[in-house]
Coordinates of N, CA and C in Angstrom, one line a residue:
M1 N 0.8 -1.2 0.0 CA 0.0 0.0 0.0 C 0.9 1.2 0.0
N2 N 0.7 2.2 -0.9 CA 1.5 3.4 -1.0 C 1.0 4.4 0.0
R3 N 1.8 5.5 0.1 CA 1.5 6.5 1.1 C 0.2 7.2 0.9
T4 N -0.2 7.5 -0.3 CA -1.5 8.1 -0.6 C -2.7 7.2 -0.1
S5 N -2.5 5.9 -0.4 CA -3.6 5.0 0.0 C -3.7 4.9 1.5
R6 N -2.5 4.9 2.2 CA -2.5 4.9 3.6 C -3.2 6.1 4.2
I7 N -2.9 7.3 3.7 CA -3.5 8.5 4.2 C -5.1 8.5 3.9
A8 N -5.5 8.0 2.8 CA -6.9 7.9 2.5 C -7.6 7.0 3.4
L9 N -6.9 5.9 3.8 CA -7.5 4.9 4.7 C -7.6 5.5 6.1
L10 N -6.6 6.3 6.5 CA -6.6 6.9 7.8 C -7.8 7.9 7.9
F11 N -8.0 8.7 6.8 CA -9.1 9.7 6.8 C -10.4 9.0 6.9
A12 N -10.6 7.9 6.1 CA -11.8 7.1 6.2 C -12.1 6.6 7.6
F13 N -11.0 6.1 8.2 CA -11.2 5.5 9.6 C -11.6 6.6 10.5
A14 N -11.0 7.8 10.4 CA -11.2 8.9 11.3 C -12.7 9.4 11.1
N15 N -13.2 9.4 9.9 CA -14.6 9.8 9.6 C -15.5 8.8 10.2
W16 N -15.2 7.5 10.1 CA -16.0 6.5 10.6 C -16.1 6.6 12.2
L17 N -14.9 6.8 12.8 CA -14.8 6.9 14.2 C -15.6 8.1 14.7
G18 N -15.4 9.2 14.0 CA -16.2 10.4 14.4 C -17.7 10.2 14.3
A19 N -18.1 9.5 13.3 CA -19.6 9.2 13.2 C -20.0 8.4 14.3
M20 N -19.2 7.5 14.8 CA -19.5 6.6 15.9 C -19.5 7.3 17.2
L21 N -18.7 8.3 17.4 CA -18.5 8.8 18.8 C -19.2 10.1 19.0
I22 N -19.5 10.9 17.9 CA -20.2 12.2 18.1 C -21.6 12.0 17.9
G23 N -22.4 12.5 18.9 CA -23.8 12.4 18.8 C -24.4 12.7 20.2
G24 N -25.7 12.8 20.2 CA -26.5 13.1 21.4 C -26.6 11.9 22.3
T25 N -27.2 12.1 23.5 CA -27.4 11.1 24.5 C -28.9 11.0 24.8
V26 N -29.5 9.8 24.8 CA -30.9 9.7 25.1 C -30.9 8.9 26.4
Q27 N -31.6 9.4 27.4 CA -31.7 8.7 28.7 C -33.0 9.0 29.3
G28 N -33.3 8.2 30.3 CA -34.6 8.3 31.0 C -34.8 7.1 32.0
R29 N -36.1 6.9 32.3 CA -36.5 5.9 33.2 C -37.7 5.2 32.7
V30 N -37.8 3.9 32.9 CA -39.0 3.1 32.5 C -39.5 2.4 33.8
E31 N -40.8 2.5 34.0 CA -41.5 1.8 35.1 C -42.8 1.2 34.7
A32 N -43.2 0.2 35.4 CA -44.5 -0.4 35.2 C -45.5 -0.1 36.2
K33 N -46.7 0.1 35.8 CA -47.8 0.4 36.8 C -49.0 -0.5 36.5
A34 N -49.7 -0.9 37.5 CA -50.9 -1.7 37.4 C -52.0 -1.0 36.7
P35 N -52.9 -1.7 36.0 CA -54.1 -1.0 35.5 C -55.0 -0.6 36.7
E36 N -55.7 0.5 36.5 CA -56.6 1.0 37.6 C -57.7 0.0 37.8
E37 N -58.0 -0.3 39.1 CA -59.1 -1.1 39.4 C -60.4 -0.4 39.3
A38 N -61.5 -1.1 39.2 CA -62.8 -0.4 39.0 C -63.1 0.5 40.2
S39 N -63.6 1.6 40.0 CA -63.8 2.6 41.0 C -64.8 2.2 42.1
D40 N -65.7 1.2 41.8 CA -66.6 0.7 42.8 C -66.0 -0.4 43.7
G41 N -64.8 -0.8 43.4 CA -64.1 -1.8 44.2 C -64.5 -3.2 43.9
S42 N -65.3 -3.4 42.9 CA -65.8 -4.7 42.6 C -64.7 -5.7 42.2
A43 N -63.6 -5.2 41.5 CA -62.5 -6.1 41.1 C -61.8 -6.6 42.3
A44 N -61.5 -5.6 43.3 CA -60.8 -6.0 44.5 C -61.6 -7.0 45.3
G45 N -62.9 -6.8 45.3 CA -63.7 -7.8 46.1 C -63.7 -9.1 45.5
A46 N -63.7 -9.2 44.2 CA -63.7 -10.5 43.5 C -62.5 -11.3 43.8
Y47 N -61.4 -10.7 44.0 CA -60.2 -11.4 44.4 C -60.3 -12.1 45.7
G48 N -61.2 -11.7 46.6 CA -61.4 -12.3 47.9 C -62.3 -13.5 47.9
S49 N -62.9 -13.7 46.7 CA -63.8 -14.8 46.6 C -63.1 -16.2 46.6
R50 N -63.8 -17.2 46.8 CA -63.2 -18.6 46.8 C -62.5 -18.9 45.5
R51 N -63.2 -18.4 44.4 CA -62.7 -18.8 43.1 C -61.4 -18.2 42.7
F52 N -61.1 -16.9 43.2 CA -59.9 -16.2 42.8 C -58.9 -16.0 43.9
K53 N -59.2 -16.4 45.1 CA -58.4 -16.0 46.3 C -56.9 -16.5 46.2
F54 N -56.7 -17.6 45.5 CA -55.4 -18.1 45.4 C -54.7 -17.7 44.1
L55 N -55.3 -16.9 43.3 CA -54.7 -16.4 42.0 C -53.7 -15.3 42.3
E56 N -52.5 -15.5 41.9 CA -51.4 -14.5 42.2 C -51.6 -13.3 41.3
K57 N -51.5 -12.1 41.9 CA -51.6 -10.8 41.1 C -50.1 -10.4 40.8
T58 N -50.0 -9.7 39.7 CA -48.7 -9.2 39.3 C -48.2 -8.1 40.2
D59 N -47.0 -8.1 40.7 CA -46.4 -7.0 41.4 C -45.7 -6.1 40.4
Y60 N -46.4 -5.1 39.9 CA -45.9 -4.2 38.8 C -44.7 -3.5 39.3
A61 N -44.7 -3.1 40.5 CA -43.5 -2.3 41.0 C -42.2 -3.1 41.0
A62 N -42.3 -4.4 41.0 CA -41.1 -5.3 41.0 C -40.7 -5.6 39.6
I63 N -41.4 -5.2 38.6 CA -41.0 -5.6 37.2 C -39.7 -4.9 36.8
R64 N -38.8 -5.6 36.3 CA -37.5 -5.1 35.8 C -37.2 -5.5 34.4
E65 N -36.0 -5.2 34.0 CA -35.4 -5.7 32.7 C -36.3 -5.2 31.5
F66 N -36.4 -3.9 31.4 CA -37.0 -3.2 30.3 C -35.9 -3.0 29.2
V67 N -36.3 -2.9 28.0 CA -35.4 -2.6 26.9 C -35.9 -1.4 26.2
V68 N -35.0 -0.5 25.9 CA -35.3 0.7 25.2 C -34.4 0.8 23.9
F69 N -35.0 1.1 22.8 CA -34.2 1.1 21.6 C -34.8 2.0 20.5
I70 N -34.0 2.6 19.6 CA -34.4 3.4 18.5 C -34.8 2.4 17.4
E71 N -36.0 2.6 16.8 CA -36.5 1.7 15.8 C -35.7 1.7 14.5
H72 N -35.3 2.9 14.1 CA -34.6 2.9 12.8 C -33.7 4.2 12.7
I73 N -32.5 4.0 12.3 CA -31.6 5.1 12.1 C -31.0 5.0 10.6
P74 N -31.6 5.7 9.7 CA -31.2 5.5 8.2 C -29.8 5.8 7.9
T75 N -29.1 6.6 8.7 CA -27.7 7.0 8.3 C -26.7 6.3 9.3
A76 N -27.1 5.3 10.0 CA -26.3 4.7 11.0 C -25.0 4.0 10.3
P77 N -23.8 4.3 10.8 CA -22.6 3.6 10.2 C -22.6 2.2 10.6
D78 N -22.0 1.4 9.7 CA -21.8 0.0 10.0 C -20.9 -0.2 11.1
R79 N -21.1 -1.3 11.9 CA -20.3 -1.7 13.0 C -19.9 -3.1 12.8
P80 N -18.8 -3.6 13.4 CA -18.5 -5.0 13.4 C -19.6 -5.8 14.0
K81 N -19.8 -7.0 13.5 CA -20.9 -7.8 14.0 C -20.5 -8.2 15.5
A82 N -21.6 -8.1 16.3 CA -21.4 -8.3 17.8 C -21.5 -9.8 18.1
K83 N -21.0 -10.1 19.3 CA -21.1 -11.4 19.9 C -21.6 -11.3 21.3
A84 N -22.4 -12.3 21.7 CA -22.9 -12.3 23.1 C -23.0 -13.8 23.5
S85 N -23.3 -13.9 24.8 CA -23.4 -15.3 25.3 C -24.5 -15.4 26.4
I86 N -25.0 -16.6 26.4 CA -26.0 -17.0 27.5 C -25.5 -18.4 28.0
A87 N -25.4 -18.5 29.4 CA -25.0 -19.7 30.0 C -26.1 -20.5 30.6
Q88 N -26.0 -21.8 30.6 CA -26.9 -22.6 31.4 C -26.2 -22.9 32.7
K89 N -26.6 -22.3 33.8 CA -25.9 -22.4 35.0 C -26.8 -22.6 36.2
D90 N -26.6 -23.6 37.0 CA -27.4 -23.9 38.1 C -28.9 -24.1 37.7
G91 N -29.1 -24.7 36.6 CA -30.4 -25.0 36.1 C -31.2 -23.8 35.6
A92 N -30.5 -22.7 35.1 CA -31.2 -21.5 34.7 C -30.4 -20.9 33.5
F93 N -31.1 -20.2 32.7 CA -30.4 -19.4 31.7 C -29.9 -18.1 32.3
V94 N -28.6 -17.7 32.0 CA -28.0 -16.5 32.6 C -27.3 -15.7 31.4
P95 N -27.8 -14.5 31.1 CA -28.9 -13.8 31.6 C -30.2 -14.4 31.1
R96 N -31.3 -14.0 31.8 CA -32.6 -14.5 31.5 C -33.3 -13.7 30.4
M97 N -32.8 -12.4 30.2 CA -33.3 -11.6 29.1 C -32.1 -10.9 28.5
L98 N -32.0 -11.0 27.2 CA -30.8 -10.4 26.5 C -31.3 -9.7 25.2
P99 N -31.0 -8.4 25.1 CA -31.2 -7.7 23.8 C -29.9 -7.8 23.0
V100 N -30.1 -8.1 21.7 CA -29.0 -8.2 20.8 C -29.3 -7.5 19.5
V101 N -28.3 -7.1 18.7 CA -28.5 -6.4 17.4 C -28.6 -7.5 16.3
M102 N -29.3 -7.2 15.3 CA -29.4 -8.1 14.2 C -28.0 -8.5 13.7
G103 N -27.8 -9.8 13.4 CA -26.5 -10.3 13.0 C -25.6 -10.7 14.1
T104 N -26.1 -10.6 15.4 CA -25.3 -11.0 16.5 C -25.2 -12.6 16.6
E105 N -24.0 -13.1 16.9 CA -23.9 -14.5 17.2 C -23.9 -14.7 18.7
V106 N -24.8 -15.5 19.2 CA -24.9 -15.8 20.6 C -24.4 -17.2 20.9
E107 N -23.5 -17.3 21.8 CA -22.9 -18.6 22.2 C -23.7 -19.1 23.4
F108 N -24.2 -20.3 23.4 CA -24.9 -21.0 24.5 C -23.9 -22.0 25.1
T109 N -23.5 -21.7 26.4 CA -22.6 -22.5 27.0 C -23.2 -23.2 28.2
N110 N -23.1 -24.6 28.3 CA -23.6 -25.3 29.4 C -22.5 -25.4 30.5
M111 N -22.8 -24.8 31.6 CA -21.8 -24.8 32.7 C -22.2 -25.8 33.8
D112 N -23.2 -26.6 33.6 CA -23.7 -27.6 34.5 C -23.1 -29.0 34.2
D113 N -23.1 -29.8 35.1 CA -22.6 -31.2 34.9 C -23.8 -32.1 34.6
I114 N -24.8 -31.6 34.1 CA -26.0 -32.4 33.6 C -26.3 -31.9 32.2
F115 N -27.1 -32.7 31.5 CA -27.4 -32.3 30.1 C -28.5 -31.2 30.2
H116 N -28.4 -30.3 29.2 CA -29.4 -29.3 28.9 C -29.6 -29.3 27.4
N117 N -30.8 -28.8 27.0 CA -31.1 -28.6 25.6 C -31.5 -27.1 25.4
V118 N -31.2 -26.6 24.3 CA -31.6 -25.2 24.0 C -32.3 -25.2 22.6
F119 N -33.6 -24.7 22.7 CA -34.3 -24.7 21.4 C -35.3 -23.5 21.4
S120 N -35.7 -23.1 20.2 CA -36.7 -22.1 20.1 C -37.6 -22.4 18.9
M121 N -38.9 -22.1 19.0 CA -39.8 -22.2 17.8 C -40.3 -20.8 17.4
S122 N -39.6 -19.8 17.7 CA -40.0 -18.4 17.4 C -39.8 -18.1 16.0
D123 N -40.7 -17.2 15.4 CA -40.6 -16.9 14.0 C -39.3 -16.2 13.7
A124 N -38.8 -15.4 14.6 CA -37.5 -14.6 14.3 C -36.3 -15.5 14.2
C125 N -36.3 -16.7 14.9 CA -35.2 -17.6 14.9 C -35.7 -19.0 15.4
N126 N -35.7 -20.0 14.6 CA -36.1 -21.3 14.9 C -34.9 -22.2 15.0
F127 N -34.6 -22.9 16.1 CA -33.4 -23.7 16.2 C -33.5 -24.7 17.3
D128 N -32.7 -25.8 17.3 CA -32.6 -26.8 18.3 C -31.2 -27.2 18.4
L129 N -30.5 -27.0 19.5 CA -29.1 -27.3 19.7 C -28.8 -28.7 20.2
G130 N -29.9 -29.5 20.4 CA -29.7 -30.8 20.9 C -29.3 -30.9 22.4
L131 N -28.9 -32.0 22.8 CA -28.5 -32.2 24.2 C -27.0 -32.1 24.4
Y132 N -26.5 -31.4 25.4 CA -25.1 -31.3 25.7 C -24.9 -30.8 27.1
K133 N -23.7 -31.2 27.6 CA -23.4 -30.8 29.0 C -22.0 -30.1 29.0
R134 N -21.6 -29.8 30.2 CA -20.3 -29.1 30.4 C -19.2 -29.8 29.6
G135 N -18.4 -29.1 28.9 CA -17.3 -29.7 28.2 C -17.6 -30.2 26.8
D136 N -18.8 -30.2 26.4 CA -19.2 -30.7 25.1 C -19.0 -29.7 23.9
G137 N -18.4 -28.6 24.2 CA -18.2 -27.6 23.1 C -19.3 -26.6 23.1
K138 N -18.9 -25.5 22.4 CA -19.9 -24.4 22.3 C -21.0 -24.6 21.3
R139 N -22.1 -24.0 21.5 CA -23.2 -24.0 20.5 C -23.4 -22.5 20.2
V140 N -23.5 -22.2 18.9 CA -23.6 -20.8 18.5 C -24.8 -20.6 17.5
V141 N -25.6 -19.6 17.7 CA -26.7 -19.3 16.9 C -26.6 -17.8 16.5
R142 N -26.8 -17.6 15.2 CA -26.8 -16.2 14.6 C -28.2 -15.7 14.5
F143 N -28.5 -14.5 15.0 CA -29.8 -13.9 15.0 C -29.9 -12.8 13.9
D144 N -30.5 -13.1 12.8 CA -30.5 -12.2 11.7 C -31.8 -11.4 11.5
L145 N -32.9 -11.8 12.1 CA -34.2 -11.2 11.9 C -34.6 -10.5 13.2
P146 N -35.2 -9.3 13.1 CA -35.7 -8.6 14.4 C -36.9 -9.3 15.0
G147 N -37.0 -9.2 16.3 CA -38.2 -9.7 17.0 C -37.8 -10.5 18.2
R148 N -38.8 -11.0 18.9 CA -38.7 -11.7 20.1 C -38.4 -13.2 19.9
V149 N -37.4 -13.7 20.6 CA -37.1 -15.1 20.5 C -37.2 -15.8 21.9
D150 N -38.2 -16.6 22.1 CA -38.3 -17.4 23.3 C -37.5 -18.6 23.3
V151 N -36.7 -18.8 24.3 CA -35.7 -20.0 24.3 C -36.0 -20.9 25.5
F152 N -36.0 -22.2 25.3 CA -36.4 -23.1 26.3 C -35.4 -24.3 26.4
C153 N -35.5 -25.1 27.4 CA -34.8 -26.4 27.6 C -35.8 -27.4 27.6
S154 N -35.7 -28.4 26.7 CA -36.7 -29.4 26.6 C -36.7 -30.4 27.7
I155 N -35.6 -30.4 28.5 CA -35.5 -31.4 29.6 C -36.1 -30.7 30.9
H156 N -35.9 -29.4 31.1 CA -36.2 -28.8 32.3 C -37.3 -27.7 32.0
A157 N -38.5 -27.9 32.4 CA -39.6 -27.0 32.0 C -39.5 -25.6 32.6
Q158 N -38.8 -25.5 33.7 CA -38.7 -24.2 34.3 C -37.7 -23.3 33.7
M159 N -36.8 -23.9 32.8 CA -35.8 -23.1 32.2 C -36.3 -22.4 30.9
A160 N -36.1 -21.0 31.0 CA -36.6 -20.2 29.8 C -35.8 -18.9 29.8
C161 N -35.6 -18.3 28.7 CA -35.1 -17.0 28.6 C -35.6 -16.3 27.3
V162 N -35.4 -15.0 27.2 CA -35.9 -14.3 26.1 C -34.8 -13.5 25.4
I163 N -34.7 -13.6 24.1 CA -33.7 -12.7 23.4 C -34.5 -11.8 22.5
L164 N -34.3 -10.5 22.6 CA -34.9 -9.5 21.8 C -33.9 -9.0 20.8
V165 N -34.2 -9.3 19.5 CA -33.3 -8.9 18.4 C -33.8 -7.5 17.9
V166 N -32.9 -6.5 18.0 CA -33.3 -5.2 17.6 C -32.5 -4.8 16.3
P167 N -33.0 -3.7 15.6 CA -32.4 -3.4 14.3 C -31.1 -2.7 14.3
N168 N -30.7 -2.1 15.4 CA -29.4 -1.3 15.4 C -28.8 -1.3 16.8
H169 N -27.6 -0.7 16.9 CA -26.8 -0.7 18.1 C -27.3 0.3 19.2
W170 N -28.3 1.2 18.8 CA -28.8 2.2 19.8 C -29.9 1.5 20.6
V171 N -29.4 0.8 21.6 CA -30.3 0.0 22.5 C -29.7 0.0 23.9
A172 N -30.6 -0.1 24.9 CA -30.1 -0.2 26.3 C -31.1 -1.0 27.1
K173 N -30.5 -1.7 28.0 CA -31.3 -2.5 29.0 C -31.3 -1.7 30.3
T174 N -32.4 -1.5 30.9 CA -32.5 -0.7 32.1 C -31.8 -1.3 33.3
D175 N -31.3 -0.5 34.2 CA -30.7 -1.0 35.4 C -31.7 -1.3 36.5
S176 N -31.3 -1.6 37.7 CA -32.2 -2.1 38.7 C -33.2 -1.0 39.1
G177 N -32.9 0.3 38.8 CA -33.8 1.3 39.1 C -34.7 1.8 37.9
G178 N -34.6 1.0 36.8 CA -35.3 1.3 35.6 C -34.7 2.4 34.8
R179 N -33.5 2.8 35.0 CA -32.8 3.9 34.3 C -32.1 3.3 33.1
Y180 N -32.0 4.1 32.0 CA -31.3 3.7 30.8 C -30.6 4.8 30.2
T181 N -29.5 4.6 29.4 CA -28.8 5.6 28.7 C -28.4 5.0 27.4
I182 N -28.6 5.8 26.3 CA -28.2 5.4 24.9 C -27.3 6.5 24.4
P183 N -26.0 6.3 24.4 CA -25.1 7.4 24.0 C -24.8 7.4 22.5
D184 N -24.2 8.5 22.0 CA -23.7 8.6 20.6 C -24.8 8.4 19.6
V185 N -25.9 9.0 19.8 CA -27.0 8.9 18.8 C -26.9 10.0 17.8
P186 N -26.8 9.8 16.5 CA -26.8 10.8 15.5 C -28.0 11.8 15.6
A187 N -27.7 13.1 15.4 CA -28.8 14.0 15.5 C -29.9 13.7 14.5
G188 N -31.2 13.9 15.0 CA -32.3 13.6 14.1 C -33.6 13.3 14.9
R189 N -34.7 13.1 14.2 CA -35.9 12.7 14.8 C -36.1 11.2 14.7
Y190 N -36.5 10.5 15.8 CA -36.6 9.1 15.8 C -37.8 8.6 16.6
R191 N -38.1 7.3 16.4 CA -39.1 6.6 17.2 C -38.4 5.8 18.3
L192 N -38.6 6.1 19.5 CA -37.9 5.4 20.6 C -38.9 4.5 21.3
K193 N -38.6 3.2 21.4 CA -39.5 2.2 21.8 C -39.0 1.6 23.2
A194 N -40.0 1.5 24.1 CA -39.7 0.8 25.4 C -40.5 -0.5 25.3
W195 N -39.8 -1.6 25.7 CA -40.3 -2.9 25.6 C -40.1 -3.7 26.9
H196 N -41.1 -4.6 27.1 CA -40.9 -5.6 28.2 C -41.6 -6.9 27.7
E197 N -41.1 -8.0 28.1 CA -41.6 -9.3 27.6 C -43.1 -9.5 28.0
R198 N -43.6 -8.9 29.1 CA -44.9 -9.2 29.6 C -45.9 -8.0 29.5
L199 N -45.4 -6.9 28.9 CA -46.3 -5.7 28.9 C -46.4 -5.1 27.5
P200 N -47.4 -4.4 27.2 CA -47.5 -3.7 25.9 C -46.4 -2.7 25.8
S201 N -45.8 -2.6 24.6 CA -44.7 -1.7 24.3 C -45.3 -0.3 24.1
K202 N -44.4 0.7 24.2 CA -44.8 2.1 24.0 C -43.7 2.7 23.1
V203 N -44.2 3.7 22.2 CA -43.2 4.4 21.4 C -43.4 5.9 21.6
Q204 N -42.3 6.6 21.6 CA -42.3 8.0 21.7 C -41.5 8.6 20.6
E205 N -42.0 9.7 20.0 CA -41.2 10.5 19.0 C -40.2 11.4 19.8
I206 N -39.0 11.3 19.4 CA -38.0 12.1 20.1 C -37.1 12.9 19.0
E207 N -36.5 13.9 19.5 CA -35.6 14.7 18.6 C -34.2 14.8 19.3
V208 N -33.2 14.3 18.7 CA -31.9 14.2 19.3 C -31.0 15.3 18.6
T209 N -30.4 16.1 19.4 CA -29.5 17.1 18.9 C -28.0 16.7 19.1
E210 N -27.2 17.2 18.2 CA -25.8 16.8 18.3 C -25.1 17.2 19.6
S211 N -24.6 16.2 20.3 CA -23.9 16.4 21.6 C -24.9 16.9 22.7
G212 N -26.2 16.8 22.5 CA -27.2 17.2 23.5 C -27.7 16.0 24.2
L213 N -28.6 16.4 25.2 CA -29.3 15.3 26.0 C -30.8 15.4 25.8
T214 N -31.3 14.2 25.5 CA -32.7 14.0 25.3 C -33.3 13.1 26.4
V215 N -34.2 13.6 27.2 CA -34.8 12.8 28.3 C -36.2 12.2 27.8
S216 N -36.3 10.9 28.0 CA -37.6 10.3 27.6 C -38.0 9.2 28.6
N217 N -39.1 9.4 29.3 CA -39.5 8.5 30.4 C -40.7 7.7 29.9
F218 N -40.9 6.5 30.4 CA -42.0 5.6 29.9 C -42.7 5.0 31.2
V219 N -44.0 4.8 31.0 CA -44.8 4.1 32.0 C -45.5 3.0 31.2
L220 N -45.2 1.7 31.5 CA -45.8 0.6 30.8 C -46.8 -0.1 31.7
G221 N -47.8 -0.7 31.0 CA -48.8 -1.4 31.8 C -50.1 -1.5 30.9
P222 N -50.9 -2.5 31.2 CA -52.2 -2.7 30.4 C -53.0 -1.5 30.6
G223 N -53.5 -1.0 29.4 CA -54.4 0.2 29.4 C -53.7 1.5 29.6
R224 N -52.4 1.5 29.6 CA -51.7 2.8 29.8 C -51.1 3.3 28.5

């Protein structure tokens, strides 16, 4: 490679890096709230009846693991394909909920001394990795289509996890307090989506300014 080509390559890399690092920040908080009970109290009274008294109600305040992402960025620069991993450990999938970008390869590693199976019948990715235990080698699945992928173990009914495949890298999973931060978002107007596996999603229109801060909070729940 001659000197001119090297300089051109350096300029191209600098432009790519600049596009990746310069941008606004989107942050906020996501929380879940229960639907409002009937004003006459009839719903609350019904739960005390024999028929429903043992039916567990959802604790909305305890819901965690929301995902927030920008639905589409038309001028987004390409990034190297990502890799992620989910372990089968102590009879559970860890992590239990994982957001990944389209094209990500996820490695499923069995860390238990018993057999596990990993499979999904989801439209976004249908696969079956068979039976394997610790030391049997890695199993890798590439997720190319956006959407929700429910993953199970055919041997242990209680084992399940969810993979959410999103269209770009501008995605964040909330922390224990429901807070999220998405940095380096190119300036523009976007649709920001808040998602949870058990609740209706919500979308907000946002405008991101270069090197600025955009705050967007969400409340998720049936009827909200």
